[in-house]
mmCIF file of C-alpha atoms and ligand atoms in Angstrom:
data_model
loop_
_atom_site.group_PDB
_atom_site.id
_atom_site.type_symbol
_atom_site.label_atom_id
_atom_site.label_comp_id
_atom_site.label_asym_id
_atom_site.label_seq_id
_atom_site.Cartn_x
_atom_site.Cartn_y
_atom_site.Cartn_z
ATOM 1 C CA MET D 1 264.069 154.286 95.241
ATOM 2 C CA ARG D 2 263.937 157.068 92.621
ATOM 3 C CA TYR D 3 265.740 155.051 89.947
ATOM 4 C CA ARG D 4 264.966 151.391 89.377
ATOM 5 C CA SER D 5 268.253 150.645 87.489
ATOM 6 C CA ARG D 6 271.683 151.397 88.858
ATOM 7 C CA LEU D 7 275.379 150.524 88.379
ATOM 8 C CA VAL D 8 276.706 149.506 91.680
ATOM 9 C CA VAL D 9 280.509 149.975 91.844
ATOM 10 C CA ASP D 10 282.338 148.178 94.490
ATOM 11 C CA LEU D 11 285.575 150.137 95.466
ATOM 12 C CA ASP D 12 286.966 147.138 97.414
ATOM 13 C CA ILE D 13 287.198 145.214 94.144
ATOM 14 C CA LEU D 14 288.909 148.011 92.483
ATOM 15 C CA SER D 15 291.457 147.903 95.415
ATOM 16 C CA SER D 16 291.931 144.005 94.867
ATOM 17 C CA ASN D 17 292.207 144.376 91.274
ATOM 18 C CA LEU D 18 294.980 146.762 91.791
ATOM 19 C CA ASP D 19 296.721 144.256 94.121
ATOM 20 C CA LYS D 20 296.476 141.655 91.339
ATOM 21 C CA LEU D 21 297.867 143.992 88.880
ATOM 22 C CA LYS D 22 300.777 144.849 91.051
ATOM 23 C CA ALA D 23 301.526 141.098 91.414
ATOM 24 C CA LEU D 24 301.663 140.924 87.703
ATOM 25 C CA ALA D 25 303.819 144.013 87.289
ATOM 26 C CA PRO D 26 305.510 144.513 90.609
ATOM 27 C CA SER D 27 308.265 146.976 89.546
ATOM 28 C CA ASN D 28 306.225 149.452 87.374
ATOM 29 C CA GLU D 29 304.603 152.623 88.303
ATOM 30 C CA ILE D 30 300.965 152.876 87.391
ATOM 31 C CA MET D 31 299.193 155.547 85.382
ATOM 32 C CA ALA D 32 295.543 154.670 85.643
ATOM 33 C CA MET D 33 293.455 155.382 82.600
ATOM 34 C CA VAL D 34 290.277 157.000 83.693
ATOM 35 C CA LYS D 35 289.250 158.651 80.320
ATOM 36 C CA ALA D 36 285.551 158.429 79.239
ATOM 37 C CA ASN D 37 284.387 158.844 82.910
ATOM 38 C CA ALA D 38 286.629 156.016 84.101
ATOM 39 C CA TYR D 39 285.250 153.673 81.531
ATOM 40 C CA GLY D 40 281.784 154.643 82.562
ATOM 41 C CA HIS D 41 282.312 154.121 86.140
ATOM 42 C CA GLY D 42 282.459 157.653 87.368
ATOM 43 C CA ALA D 43 285.846 159.452 87.140
ATOM 44 C CA VAL D 44 285.509 161.622 90.201
ATOM 45 C CA PRO D 45 284.720 158.869 92.834
ATOM 46 C CA ILE D 46 287.102 156.447 91.037
ATOM 47 C CA VAL D 47 290.007 159.104 91.065
ATOM 48 C CA ARG D 48 289.143 160.219 94.544
ATOM 49 C CA PHE D 49 289.350 156.707 95.957
ATOM 50 C CA ALA D 50 292.318 155.639 93.882
ATOM 51 C CA CYS D 51 294.234 158.632 95.068
ATOM 52 C CA GLN D 52 293.236 158.676 98.575
ATOM 53 C CA ASN D 53 292.996 155.007 99.415
ATOM 54 C CA LEU D 54 295.128 153.247 96.769
ATOM 55 C CA GLY D 55 298.065 155.624 96.529
ATOM 56 C CA LEU D 56 297.741 156.174 92.758
ATOM 57 C CA LYS D 57 298.869 159.657 91.742
ATOM 58 C CA GLU D 58 298.877 159.625 87.946
ATOM 59 C CA PHE D 59 295.737 159.448 85.772
ATOM 60 C CA GLY D 60 295.389 159.364 82.069
ATOM 61 C CA LEU D 61 292.582 161.171 80.183
ATOM 62 C CA ALA D 62 291.518 161.755 76.567
ATOM 63 C CA THR D 63 290.397 165.301 76.605
ATOM 64 C CA LEU D 64 291.437 168.589 78.268
ATOM 65 C CA GLY D 65 287.742 168.920 79.302
ATOM 66 C CA GLU D 66 287.989 165.608 81.193
ATOM 67 C CA ALA D 67 291.042 166.909 83.024
ATOM 68 C CA ILE D 68 289.447 170.299 83.904
ATOM 69 C CA TYR D 69 286.472 168.335 85.291
ATOM 70 C CA LEU D 70 288.758 166.285 87.626
ATOM 71 C CA ARG D 71 290.692 169.349 88.763
ATOM 72 C CA ASP D 72 287.304 171.187 89.378
ATOM 73 C CA GLU D 73 285.752 168.431 91.396
ATOM 74 C CA LEU D 74 288.993 167.269 93.221
ATOM 75 C CA PRO D 75 290.774 170.577 94.085
ATOM 76 C CA GLU D 76 292.126 168.988 97.410
ATOM 77 C CA LEU D 77 293.826 166.089 95.832
ATOM 78 C CA ASP D 78 297.322 166.016 94.602
ATOM 79 C CA PHE D 79 297.703 164.047 91.487
ATOM 80 C CA GLU D 80 299.032 164.299 87.821
ATOM 81 C CA ALA D 81 296.416 164.575 85.027
ATOM 82 C CA TYR D 82 297.676 163.644 81.530
ATOM 83 C CA VAL D 83 295.689 164.461 78.354
ATOM 84 C CA PHE D 84 296.345 162.101 75.585
ATOM 85 C CA SER D 85 294.367 162.898 72.461
ATOM 86 C CA ASP D 86 292.297 166.032 72.322
ATOM 87 C CA VAL D 87 295.167 168.275 73.501
ATOM 88 C CA GLN D 88 294.729 171.569 71.622
ATOM 89 C CA ILE D 89 297.856 172.840 73.049
ATOM 90 C CA ALA D 90 298.187 175.761 70.678
ATOM 91 C CA LEU D 91 294.976 177.532 71.567
ATOM 92 C CA GLN D 92 295.916 180.533 73.975
ATOM 93 C CA GLU D 93 292.937 179.615 76.295
ATOM 94 C CA CYS D 94 293.898 175.893 76.478
ATOM 95 C CA LYS D 95 297.490 176.775 76.962
ATOM 96 C CA GLU D 96 296.705 178.703 80.034
ATOM 97 C CA ILE D 97 294.738 175.965 81.482
ATOM 98 C CA TYR D 98 297.540 173.550 81.141
ATOM 99 C CA LEU D 99 299.852 176.000 82.826
ATOM 100 C CA ASN D 100 297.606 177.210 85.603
ATOM 101 C CA ARG D 101 296.013 174.041 86.566
ATOM 102 C CA ARG D 102 298.847 171.705 86.021
ATOM 103 C CA ILE D 103 297.495 169.407 83.482
ATOM 104 C CA LEU D 104 300.072 167.612 81.343
ATOM 105 C CA PRO D 105 299.613 167.387 77.597
ATOM 106 C CA VAL D 106 301.013 164.325 75.742
ATOM 107 C CA LEU D 107 302.477 165.700 72.578
ATOM 108 C CA SER D 108 301.844 163.446 69.591
ATOM 109 C CA ASN D 109 302.902 165.506 66.633
ATOM 110 C CA ILE D 110 305.756 167.915 65.492
ATOM 111 C CA GLU D 111 303.399 170.856 65.341
ATOM 112 C CA ASP D 112 302.398 170.761 68.990
ATOM 113 C CA LEU D 113 306.005 169.790 69.999
ATOM 114 C CA SER D 114 307.350 172.914 68.111
ATOM 115 C CA PHE D 115 304.712 175.174 69.756
ATOM 116 C CA PHE D 116 305.438 173.694 73.201
ATOM 117 C CA LEU D 117 309.208 174.139 72.975
ATOM 118 C CA ALA D 118 308.997 177.620 71.478
ATOM 119 C CA ASP D 119 306.774 178.866 74.258
ATOM 120 C CA LYS D 120 308.754 180.344 77.184
ATOM 121 C CA ASP D 121 305.783 179.564 79.578
ATOM 122 C CA PHE D 122 306.344 175.796 78.987
ATOM 123 C CA ARG D 123 310.039 175.854 79.574
ATOM 124 C CA HIS D 124 309.868 174.298 83.047
ATOM 125 C CA PHE D 125 306.816 172.032 82.129
ATOM 126 C CA PRO D 126 307.324 168.260 81.798
ATOM 127 C CA LEU D 127 307.968 167.256 78.153
ATOM 128 C CA ILE D 128 305.901 164.116 77.194
ATOM 129 C CA LEU D 129 306.080 162.638 73.848
ATOM 130 C CA LYS D 130 304.247 159.943 72.290
ATOM 131 C CA PHE D 131 305.659 158.143 69.219
ATOM 132 C CA ASN D 132 304.076 156.214 66.491
ATOM 133 C CA THR D 133 305.771 152.738 66.528
ATOM 134 C CA GLY D 134 303.303 151.195 64.008
ATOM 135 C CA MET D 135 299.733 151.857 65.076
ATOM 136 C CA ASN D 136 299.345 154.730 62.808
ATOM 137 C CA ARG D 137 296.987 156.715 64.783
ATOM 138 C CA LEU D 138 298.469 159.560 66.798
ATOM 139 C CA GLY D 139 302.151 159.831 67.480
ATOM 140 C CA ILE D 140 305.313 161.357 66.236
ATOM 141 C CA LYS D 141 306.742 159.372 63.313
ATOM 142 C CA MET D 142 309.956 157.419 63.786
ATOM 143 C CA ASP D 143 311.227 159.194 60.707
ATOM 144 C CA ASP D 144 311.093 162.554 62.503
ATOM 145 C CA LEU D 145 313.482 161.489 65.104
ATOM 146 C CA ASP D 146 316.180 163.847 63.736
ATOM 147 C CA HIS D 147 313.747 166.526 63.634
ATOM 148 C CA VAL D 148 312.716 166.037 67.220
ATOM 149 C CA ALA D 149 316.425 166.022 68.343
ATOM 150 C CA ASN D 150 317.179 169.053 66.553
ATOM 151 C CA LEU D 151 314.123 170.943 67.998
ATOM 152 C CA LEU D 152 315.148 169.813 71.466
ATOM 153 C CA LYS D 153 318.758 170.959 70.979
ATOM 154 C CA LYS D 154 317.494 174.306 69.410
ATOM 155 C CA PHE D 155 315.500 174.967 72.580
ATOM 156 C CA GLY D 156 317.908 173.630 75.164
ATOM 157 C CA ARG D 157 315.976 170.552 76.292
ATOM 158 C CA LYS D 158 318.066 167.493 77.124
ATOM 159 C CA THR D 159 315.375 165.357 78.634
ATOM 160 C CA ILE D 160 312.161 163.759 77.645
ATOM 161 C CA ASP D 161 310.261 163.456 80.954
ATOM 162 C CA HIS D 162 308.119 160.687 79.697
ATOM 163 C CA LEU D 163 308.289 158.883 76.402
ATOM 164 C CA MET D 164 305.309 156.900 75.282
ATOM 165 C CA SER D 165 303.918 154.727 72.629
ATOM 166 C CA HIS D 166 300.583 152.659 72.165
ATOM 167 C CA PHE D 167 300.005 149.163 70.699
ATOM 168 C CA ALA D 168 297.649 148.382 67.899
ATOM 169 C CA CYS D 169 297.150 144.782 68.614
ATOM 170 C CA ALA D 170 297.641 144.327 72.360
ATOM 171 C CA SER D 171 294.363 142.211 72.648
ATOM 172 C CA GLN D 172 296.230 139.617 70.478
ATOM 173 C CA SER D 173 299.437 137.670 71.212
ATOM 174 C CA MET D 174 302.414 139.774 71.951
ATOM 175 C CA PHE D 175 304.609 137.018 70.852
ATOM 176 C CA LYS D 176 302.980 135.656 67.800
ATOM 177 C CA ILE D 177 301.600 138.786 66.208
ATOM 178 C CA LYS D 178 304.143 140.539 63.893
ATOM 179 C CA MET D 179 302.848 143.937 64.540
ATOM 180 C CA ASN D 180 303.332 143.653 68.296
ATOM 181 C CA GLN D 181 306.963 142.435 67.680
ATOM 182 C CA LYS D 182 307.549 145.129 65.309
ATOM 183 C CA GLN D 183 306.276 148.016 67.711
ATOM 184 C CA LEU D 184 308.322 146.498 70.676
ATOM 185 C CA GLU D 185 311.433 146.643 68.413
ATOM 186 C CA ASN D 186 310.799 150.118 67.275
ATOM 187 C CA PHE D 187 310.257 151.389 70.755
ATOM 188 C CA LYS D 188 313.570 149.886 71.730
ATOM 189 C CA GLN D 189 315.278 151.303 68.721
ATOM 190 C CA LEU D 190 313.635 154.714 69.411
ATOM 191 C CA LYS D 191 315.082 154.775 73.012
ATOM 192 C CA SER D 192 318.552 153.859 71.907
ATOM 193 C CA GLU D 193 318.613 156.355 69.020
ATOM 194 C CA LEU D 194 317.469 159.018 71.568
ATOM 195 C CA ARG D 195 320.218 158.030 73.781
ATOM 196 C CA ALA D 196 322.699 158.119 70.924
ATOM 197 C CA ARG D 197 321.652 161.719 70.324
ATOM 198 C CA GLY D 198 322.267 162.696 73.955
ATOM 199 C CA ILE D 199 318.709 162.919 74.852
ATOM 200 C CA GLN D 200 317.872 161.406 78.268
ATOM 201 C CA VAL D 201 314.625 159.606 78.763
ATOM 202 C CA GLU D 202 313.365 159.941 82.379
ATOM 203 C CA LYS D 203 310.224 157.836 82.358
ATOM 204 C CA SER D 204 308.715 155.591 79.630
ATOM 205 C CA SER D 205 305.552 153.539 79.188
ATOM 206 C CA PHE D 206 304.029 151.445 76.483
ATOM 207 C CA SER D 207 301.736 149.002 77.743
ATOM 208 C CA ASN D 208 298.028 148.965 78.181
ATOM 209 C CA SER D 209 295.842 146.226 79.683
ATOM 210 C CA GLY D 210 296.359 143.615 76.936
ATOM 211 C CA ALA D 211 300.037 143.910 77.001
ATOM 212 C CA ILE D 212 300.362 144.017 80.763
ATOM 213 C CA GLU D 213 298.204 140.827 81.027
ATOM 214 C CA GLN D 214 300.946 139.254 78.645
ATOM 215 C CA LYS D 215 303.830 140.908 80.876
ATOM 216 C CA ALA D 216 305.015 142.748 77.792
ATOM 217 C CA GLY D 217 306.571 146.257 77.979
ATOM 218 C CA LEU D 218 307.237 145.802 81.628
ATOM 219 C CA GLU D 219 310.846 147.058 81.180
ATOM 220 C CA GLU D 220 309.548 150.562 80.948
ATOM 221 C CA SER D 221 309.126 152.561 84.210
ATOM 222 C CA HIS D 222 305.372 152.952 83.891
ATOM 223 C CA ILE D 223 302.323 150.984 82.685
ATOM 224 C CA ARG D 224 299.029 152.386 81.595
ATOM 225 C CA PRO D 225 296.285 149.978 82.464
ATOM 226 C CA GLY D 226 292.700 150.910 81.735
ATOM 227 C CA LEU D 227 290.179 148.126 81.212
ATOM 228 C CA MET D 228 291.708 145.456 83.478
ATOM 229 C CA LEU D 229 291.336 147.866 86.447
ATOM 230 C CA TYR D 230 287.568 147.735 85.945
ATOM 231 C CA GLY D 231 287.621 143.973 85.791
ATOM 232 C CA PRO D 232 287.624 142.487 82.383
ATOM 233 C CA SER D 233 290.467 141.108 80.445
ATOM 234 C CA SER D 234 291.043 142.733 77.123
ATOM 235 C CA LEU D 235 292.507 139.699 75.490
ATOM 236 C CA THR D 236 290.594 137.893 72.743
ATOM 237 C CA LEU D 237 290.178 134.235 72.707
ATOM 238 C CA PRO D 238 292.196 131.919 72.518
ATOM 239 C CA ASN D 239 294.894 134.323 74.020
ATOM 240 C CA ARG D 240 292.886 134.756 77.087
ATOM 241 C CA LYS D 241 293.919 131.879 79.506
ATOM 242 C CA GLY D 242 292.690 133.178 82.681
ATOM 243 C CA VAL D 243 295.946 134.979 83.514
ATOM 244 C CA TRP D 244 294.045 138.130 84.506
ATOM 245 C CA SER D 245 291.907 137.143 87.479
ATOM 246 C CA GLY D 246 290.342 140.573 87.977
ATOM 247 C CA GLN D 247 286.778 140.819 89.088
ATOM 248 C CA MET D 248 284.203 143.158 87.707
ATOM 249 C CA ILE D 249 284.064 146.258 89.944
ATOM 250 C CA SER D 250 280.558 146.925 88.845
ATOM 251 C CA ARG D 251 277.213 145.201 88.932
ATOM 252 C CA LEU D 252 274.432 146.397 86.537
ATOM 253 C CA GLU D 253 271.109 145.943 88.311
ATOM 254 C CA THR D 254 267.636 146.503 87.071
ATOM 255 C CA TYR D 255 264.108 145.640 88.276
ATOM 256 C CA ILE D 256 261.301 143.707 86.854
ATOM 257 C CA ILE D 257 258.397 146.094 86.358
ATOM 258 C CA GLN D 258 255.836 143.508 85.261
ATOM 259 C CA THR D 259 255.644 139.888 84.111
ATOM 260 C CA PHE D 260 253.147 138.079 81.941
ATOM 261 C CA GLU D 261 252.657 134.776 80.274
ATOM 262 C CA VAL D 262 252.742 134.509 76.427
ATOM 263 C CA GLY D 263 251.808 131.903 73.953
ATOM 264 C CA PRO D 264 253.438 131.057 70.579
ATOM 265 C CA GLY D 265 253.297 133.952 68.026
ATOM 266 C CA GLU D 266 251.952 136.317 70.496
ATOM 267 C CA PRO D 267 253.273 139.913 69.628
ATOM 268 C CA ILE D 268 255.292 141.807 72.280
ATOM 269 C CA GLY D 269 256.439 145.525 72.261
ATOM 270 C CA TYR D 270 257.278 147.850 69.481
ATOM 271 C CA GLY D 271 257.255 146.082 66.103
ATOM 272 C CA ALA D 272 255.112 143.352 67.603
ATOM 273 C CA THR D 273 257.753 140.686 67.655
ATOM 274 C CA PRO D 274 256.147 137.348 67.888
ATOM 275 C CA CYS D 275 257.093 135.049 70.898
ATOM 276 C CA PRO D 276 258.728 131.920 69.756
ATOM 277 C CA ARG D 277 256.647 129.592 72.218
ATOM 278 C CA ASN D 278 254.948 129.541 75.368
ATOM 279 C CA GLY D 279 256.864 131.421 78.019
ATOM 280 C CA VAL D 280 256.996 134.315 80.432
ATOM 281 C CA VAL D 281 257.969 137.870 79.671
ATOM 282 C CA ALA D 282 259.650 140.099 82.237
ATOM 283 C CA ILE D 283 259.586 143.788 81.297
ATOM 284 C CA VAL D 284 262.681 145.340 82.990
ATOM 285 C CA ALA D 285 263.591 149.132 83.640
ATOM 286 C CA LEU D 286 266.463 149.413 81.184
ATOM 287 C CA GLY D 287 266.424 150.636 77.499
ATOM 288 C CA TYR D 288 268.494 152.515 75.135
ATOM 289 C CA GLY D 289 268.054 155.548 77.209
ATOM 290 C CA ASP D 290 270.330 153.878 79.665
ATOM 291 C CA GLY D 291 272.652 152.629 77.142
ATOM 292 C CA ILE D 292 271.133 149.224 76.607
ATOM 293 C CA ILE D 293 270.827 149.550 72.917
ATOM 294 C CA ASN D 294 269.145 147.125 70.389
ATOM 295 C CA ARG D 295 272.461 145.356 70.021
ATOM 296 C CA TYR D 296 271.538 143.609 73.257
ATOM 297 C CA ARG D 297 268.666 141.635 71.678
ATOM 298 C CA GLY D 298 269.454 137.921 72.352
ATOM 299 C CA ALA D 299 271.715 138.716 75.357
ATOM 300 C CA LYS D 300 271.261 136.037 77.873
ATOM 301 C CA ILE D 301 270.003 137.211 81.266
ATOM 302 C CA ARG D 302 270.177 134.908 84.337
ATOM 303 C CA HIS D 303 267.594 135.029 87.066
ATOM 304 C CA ASN D 304 266.866 132.678 89.970
ATOM 305 C CA GLY D 305 268.365 129.735 88.226
ATOM 306 C CA HIS D 306 266.536 130.415 84.722
ATOM 307 C CA VAL D 307 268.151 131.783 81.673
ATOM 308 C CA GLY D 308 266.108 134.461 79.586
ATOM 309 C CA GLU D 309 267.114 136.501 76.681
ATOM 310 C CA ILE D 310 266.376 140.028 75.723
ATOM 311 C CA TYR D 311 263.723 139.650 73.226
ATOM 312 C CA GLY D 312 262.081 141.830 70.545
ATOM 313 C CA ARG D 313 262.864 145.503 70.190
ATOM 314 C CA VAL D 314 264.683 147.303 72.968
ATOM 315 C CA ASN D 315 262.655 150.450 74.012
ATOM 316 C CA MET D 316 264.021 153.770 75.265
ATOM 317 C CA ASP D 317 263.096 152.927 78.889
ATOM 318 C CA MET D 318 262.418 149.199 78.984
ATOM 319 C CA ALA D 319 263.415 145.908 77.536
ATOM 320 C CA GLN D 320 261.446 142.510 77.268
ATOM 321 C CA VAL D 321 263.249 139.444 78.668
ATOM 322 C CA PHE D 322 261.709 136.187 77.459
ATOM 323 C CA PHE D 323 261.913 133.115 79.713
ATOM 324 C CA GLU D 324 260.754 129.555 79.336
ATOM 325 C CA GLN D 325 257.370 128.568 80.870
ATOM 326 C CA ASP D 326 258.961 126.998 83.776
ATOM 327 C CA ALA D 327 260.355 130.191 85.050
ATOM 328 C CA VAL D 328 256.933 131.539 85.799
ATOM 329 C CA CYS D 329 257.226 131.016 89.758
ATOM 330 C CA ASP D 330 260.549 132.425 89.878
ATOM 331 C CA LEU D 331 259.943 135.824 88.220
ATOM 332 C CA ARG D 332 258.128 138.570 90.209
ATOM 333 C CA ALA D 333 257.624 142.183 89.751
ATOM 334 C CA GLY D 334 259.901 144.072 91.934
ATOM 335 C CA ASP D 335 262.783 141.516 91.717
ATOM 336 C CA ILE D 336 266.179 142.821 91.174
ATOM 337 C CA MET D 337 267.667 141.494 87.865
ATOM 338 C CA THR D 338 271.402 141.718 87.253
ATOM 339 C CA ILE D 339 272.673 142.284 83.736
ATOM 340 C CA TRP D 340 276.243 141.601 84.910
ATOM 341 C CA ASP D 341 277.818 140.925 88.223
ATOM 342 C CA HIS D 342 281.282 140.511 89.624
ATOM 343 C CA ASP D 343 282.162 137.450 87.453
ATOM 344 C CA GLN D 344 284.491 138.482 84.683
ATOM 345 C CA GLU D 345 283.950 135.513 82.520
ATOM 346 C CA SER D 346 280.202 135.896 82.126
ATOM 347 C CA PHE D 347 280.647 139.584 81.359
ATOM 348 C CA LEU D 348 282.982 138.675 78.582
ATOM 349 C CA GLU D 349 280.530 136.100 77.326
ATOM 350 C CA LEU D 350 277.890 138.766 77.368
ATOM 351 C CA ALA D 351 280.131 141.126 75.343
ATOM 352 C CA GLU D 352 280.954 138.350 72.891
ATOM 353 C CA SER D 353 277.344 137.159 72.508
ATOM 354 C CA ILE D 354 276.276 140.616 71.332
ATOM 355 C CA ASP D 355 279.429 141.049 69.264
ATOM 356 C CA THR D 356 280.809 143.918 71.127
ATOM 357 C CA ILE D 357 283.658 144.597 73.579
ATOM 358 C CA PRO D 358 283.678 145.404 77.225
ATOM 359 C CA TYR D 359 285.058 148.935 76.480
ATOM 360 C CA GLU D 360 281.847 149.712 74.508
ATOM 361 C CA ILE D 361 279.529 148.086 76.896
ATOM 362 C CA PHE D 362 280.936 150.445 79.755
ATOM 363 C CA CYS D 363 281.062 153.692 77.748
ATOM 364 C CA GLN D 364 277.534 153.207 76.480
ATOM 365 C CA LEU D 365 275.948 153.403 79.858
ATOM 366 C CA THR D 366 274.230 156.881 79.963
ATOM 367 C CA PRO D 367 274.061 159.283 82.848
ATOM 368 C CA ARG D 368 270.518 158.140 83.581
ATOM 369 C CA VAL D 369 271.921 155.037 85.154
ATOM 370 C CA PRO D 370 272.957 156.381 88.679
ATOM 371 C CA ARG D 371 276.480 155.113 89.834
ATOM 372 C CA VAL D 372 276.227 153.853 93.359
ATOM 373 C CA TYR D 373 279.500 153.344 95.321
ATOM 374 C CA ARG D 374 280.087 150.587 97.925
ATOM 375 C CA LEU D 375 283.061 150.206 100.227
ATOM 376 C CA GLU D 376 283.129 147.641 103.108
HETATM 377 C C1 LIG W 401 292.989 154.056 76.795
HETATM 378 C C2 LIG W 401 294.498 153.981 76.779
HETATM 379 C C3 LIG W 401 295.201 153.047 77.503
HETATM 380 C C4 LIG W 401 294.490 151.915 78.421
HETATM 381 O O1 LIG W 401 293.988 151.041 77.411
HETATM 382 P P1 LIG W 401 293.328 149.687 78.036
HETATM 383 O O2 LIG W 401 293.226 148.830 76.926
HETATM 384 O O3 LIG W 401 291.914 150.079 78.502
HETATM 385 O O4 LIG W 401 294.160 149.190 79.140
HETATM 386 C C5 LIG W 401 296.634 153.171 77.518
HETATM 387 N N1 LIG W 401 297.279 154.106 76.855
HETATM 388 C C6 LIG W 401 296.530 154.953 75.947
HETATM 389 C C7 LIG W 401 297.385 156.008 75.204
HETATM 390 C C8 LIG W 401 295.109 154.897 75.896
HETATM 391 O O5 LIG W 401 294.528 155.791 75.071
#
C-alpha cells in the first residue's frame, strides 16, 4: 500500500446512475460533461468506460487541453469531444488541432463565429453555437441574432448543427424562479426566430443536472448532465425532494495513522488548538495536499458507529479527527476511515456543513489521491 488514502470509483454505480438518468429523460441524447478531469474522478477511465460499456459517444470539456488529453490517451475510441469555454479557435496552432483531431469548438461569441465561418478549412465542420439567454457569462447575445443570420447567409450555411444555452439558476426551481422561466422563454424564441430566418437547427441542448432533475429543457434533442452522473443532486434545499436517486460513484478513503487520548484544553497540531473536553484524537492521512483544505474543519466523520469531527488546523498531509471518549475502543491505527461513501444524502450534508458545493469538493481533490477503479 503505497498510498494510504484513495478515491475508489465504482464504475457499476456510474452505469446505474446512467440508467436512472435515462428513466428521467428517456428520449434525450446524452452529452456527458467530463470537464475538470471528470469532476475529479479521472476523465480517461470514465470516458473509456462510458464509451465502451455504456454507449455514450459525446463528451463535454472546458478546455482544448482537456480534449487533446482525451484524444491522446484514448486514440482507439470513437467519440465526439466538445470544448465549451477555453476555445481559442482563432490561434493558428489551435485551429489545426480542432481540424486534425476532430475536436468540436462551441462558439460563444461573434468574433469566433466570424473567424470560423470565414475559414475555408472549417467549411464542413459542425457549427455549434451557444447563446446567452440570460446567464450573462459566455454566449452570443440574443440581440445579435440578425448579425448571426447574416453571417450564416454570407458564408452559405443554412444549418446550426447544435444550438445551446446554459442556465444560471438550475439548482433552484425551474418553475418558480423568474430567471429560469425567462431563459426557457428566450431559448424558445431564439429557435423560432432562427427558423423564421430560414436557419435549420439540427440538434439542441439546454439542461444541465439541476434542470434535468426537474425535467426542464427535455424538449431539446440533447441533455448535458455533469454532476448527477457522479452521484449528487445539484438542487439546493428545499427543491431537492429526492427526485434524483443517484448514488455516489466514489468513496474517499483514508487510514488512521495513530490515535491518542486527550484531556480538556490539551493542544493538538499546528496552532495548538485546545481540545474541548476528554476524548480521542485520530490522525488521518489526508490534508490540504490532498485537497482536504481547512474548510473541512468541523466536518463530521463517522467511524464504527461514532461521529467525530475534523478538529484544529488541517495539515498538508494529515488531519486530526476528534471523537468522544467512548470511541476509544473502536478507533485503531490502521483502520480505514471513509470521508464519504456511496450515500448521496450524507455527501450533500458534508458539503453543506462546510459551506461548499459537491462540485468544489470533487474538483479540489489533488493528484496525490490515487483514483482506483472497481467494476464487478
Ligand atoms: C458543466 C456544464 C454542464 C454540466 O453541469 P452540471 O451542473 O454539472 O450538470 C452543462 N453545460 C455546460 C455548458 C457546462 O459548462
